[in-house]
Amino acid sequence: MKDIFKVAIDGPSGAGKSTIAKAVAKNLGIDYVDTGAMYRAVGYKASSRGVSPEDREAVKHLMEDTDIDFADGDIILDGEIINDKIRTPEISKAASLYSAIPEVREKLVEIQRKMGMRKSVIMDGRDIGTNVFRDAEYKIFLTASAKERAERRFEELTAKGQKVDFDEVLRDIEKRDHDDMTRALNPLRKAEDAVEIDTTGLSIDEVIERVLKEIK
């Protein structure tokens, strides 16, 4: 293995990408890049400074002076560890608003690529291997049947005490699949050089073992 390498994990919603990526990062002793947390960090910073998502010029200036990094499980915004500050419903809502702004997405992809140039990282998403890290040394495409992914999501929500209908969860999964695969900008698809792993019927430990085997 190279001294510095990138691992890209892509796949549809509910395939277990984040869970697997975090475990693999820990096993390999590298940083897991939580892209969702990056958007939360932007939402936190913009909200703190009173920058409205409608004020594109202000957002652009904000992003020009923004630095985000990960180290030992911490997310660092402009030199400050902000782990607890970005896990609120308000910041989650703000992250959703700012993530739709092209300038924000472009800046964060730039930061992600720079991270991958100076240290080993693992990142999961919908277009990591096909867009963000096209040159990743290791590309994994995790998938599972829509029914199994819906069952996982149903169990997760039920465990949190939420009353949900399985058929509704399944329809939501299928809609997200369609939306992700048909969107105009960087749609979900398996990179030509990615290894596909179908996690249907596999335990988390079995999937981790399969991914580590491909990398090592």
PDB file of N, CA, C and O in Angstrom, residues 32-41 70 75 86-87 95 112 124:
ATOM      1  N   TYR A  32     -11.607   9.391   8.452  1.00  0.00           N
ATOM      2  CA  TYR A  32     -12.873   9.274   7.738  1.00  0.00           C
ATOM      3  C   TYR A  32     -13.391  10.674   7.470  1.00  0.00           C
ATOM      4  O   TYR A  32     -13.534  11.476   8.402  1.00  0.00           O
ATOM      5  N   VAL A  33     -13.643  10.996   6.208  1.00  0.00           N
ATOM      6  CA  VAL A  33     -14.146  12.312   5.841  1.00  0.00           C
ATOM      7  C   VAL A  33     -15.668  12.255   5.777  1.00  0.00           C
ATOM      8  O   VAL A  33     -16.240  11.659   4.866  1.00  0.00           O
ATOM      9  N   ASP A  34     -16.302  12.873   6.757  1.00  0.00           N
ATOM     10  CA  ASP A  34     -17.758  12.900   6.855  1.00  0.00           C
ATOM     11  C   ASP A  34     -18.270  14.104   6.066  1.00  0.00           C
ATOM     12  O   ASP A  34     -18.274  15.231   6.559  1.00  0.00           O
ATOM     13  N   THR A  35     -18.687  13.866   4.819  1.00  0.00           N
ATOM     14  CA  THR A  35     -19.112  14.979   3.961  1.00  0.00           C
ATOM     15  C   THR A  35     -20.355  15.679   4.512  1.00  0.00           C
ATOM     16  O   THR A  35     -20.513  16.892   4.369  1.00  0.00           O
ATOM     17  N   GLY A  36     -21.230  14.917   5.164  1.00  0.00           N
ATOM     18  CA  GLY A  36     -22.415  15.516   5.765  1.00  0.00           C
ATOM     19  C   GLY A  36     -22.031  16.508   6.849  1.00  0.00           C
ATOM     20  O   GLY A  36     -22.628  17.586   6.973  1.00  0.00           O
ATOM     21  N   ALA A  37     -21.018  16.144   7.640  1.00  0.00           N
ATOM     22  CA  ALA A  37     -20.550  17.040   8.705  1.00  0.00           C
ATOM     23  C   ALA A  37     -19.936  18.304   8.116  1.00  0.00           C
ATOM     24  O   ALA A  37     -19.995  19.377   8.734  1.00  0.00           O
ATOM     25  N   MET A  38     -19.363  18.203   6.932  1.00  0.00           N
ATOM     26  CA  MET A  38     -18.776  19.382   6.285  1.00  0.00           C
ATOM     27  C   MET A  38     -19.864  20.392   5.936  1.00  0.00           C
ATOM     28  O   MET A  38     -19.702  21.605   6.120  1.00  0.00           O
ATOM     29  N   TYR A  39     -20.995  19.900   5.434  1.00  0.00           N
ATOM     30  CA  TYR A  39     -22.102  20.806   5.117  1.00  0.00           C
ATOM     31  C   TYR A  39     -22.707  21.391   6.394  1.00  0.00           C
ATOM     32  O   TYR A  39     -23.148  22.540   6.425  1.00  0.00           O
ATOM     33  N   ARG A  40     -22.705  20.586   7.458  1.00  0.00           N
ATOM     34  CA  ARG A  40     -23.173  21.090   8.739  1.00  0.00           C
ATOM     35  C   ARG A  40     -22.254  22.214   9.236  1.00  0.00           C
ATOM     36  O   ARG A  40     -22.720  23.208   9.819  1.00  0.00           O
ATOM     37  N   ALA A  41     -20.956  22.041   9.019  1.00  0.00           N
ATOM     38  CA  ALA A  41     -19.986  23.047   9.445  1.00  0.00           C
ATOM     39  C   ALA A  41     -20.235  24.372   8.719  1.00  0.00           C
ATOM     40  O   ALA A  41     -20.163  25.451   9.314  1.00  0.00           O
ATOM     41  N   PHE A  70     -10.443  17.005   9.201  1.00  0.00           N
ATOM     42  CA  PHE A  70     -10.779  15.934  10.129  1.00  0.00           C
ATOM     43  C   PHE A  70      -9.502  15.381  10.728  1.00  0.00           C
ATOM     44  O   PHE A  70      -8.505  15.212  10.024  1.00  0.00           O
ATOM     45  N   ILE A  75     -14.100  17.038  13.828  1.00  0.00           N
ATOM     46  CA  ILE A  75     -14.233  17.908  12.668  1.00  0.00           C
ATOM     47  C   ILE A  75     -13.768  19.297  13.096  1.00  0.00           C
ATOM     48  O   ILE A  75     -14.187  19.811  14.138  1.00  0.00           O
ATOM     49  N   ILE A  86     -22.497  21.196  15.835  1.00  0.00           N
ATOM     50  CA  ILE A  86     -23.174  21.011  14.544  1.00  0.00           C
ATOM     51  C   ILE A  86     -24.225  19.904  14.569  1.00  0.00           C
ATOM     52  O   ILE A  86     -24.801  19.581  13.546  1.00  0.00           O
ATOM     53  N   ARG A  87     -24.486  19.324  15.744  1.00  0.00           N
ATOM     54  CA  ARG A  87     -25.440  18.215  15.830  1.00  0.00           C
ATOM     55  C   ARG A  87     -26.777  18.662  16.403  1.00  0.00           C
ATOM     56  O   ARG A  87     -27.342  18.028  17.294  1.00  0.00           O
ATOM     57  N   ALA A  95     -27.711  23.157   7.058  1.00  0.00           N
ATOM     58  CA  ALA A  95     -26.831  22.389   6.177  1.00  0.00           C
ATOM     59  C   ALA A  95     -27.543  22.025   4.886  1.00  0.00           C
ATOM     60  O   ALA A  95     -26.954  22.080   3.795  1.00  0.00           O
ATOM     61  N   GLN A 112     -11.982  18.698  -0.045  1.00  0.00           N
ATOM     62  CA  GLN A 112     -11.886  17.235   0.044  1.00  0.00           C
ATOM     63  C   GLN A 112     -10.721  16.714  -0.792  1.00  0.00           C
ATOM     64  O   GLN A 112      -9.957  15.845  -0.353  1.00  0.00           O
ATOM     65  N   ASP A 124     -17.260   8.456   1.838  1.00  0.00           N
ATOM     66  CA  ASP A 124     -18.400   7.766   1.231  1.00  0.00           C
ATOM     67  C   ASP A 124     -19.415   8.769   0.719  1.00  0.00           C
ATOM     68  O   ASP A 124     -19.462   9.905   1.176  1.00  0.00           O
TER      69      ASP A 124
END
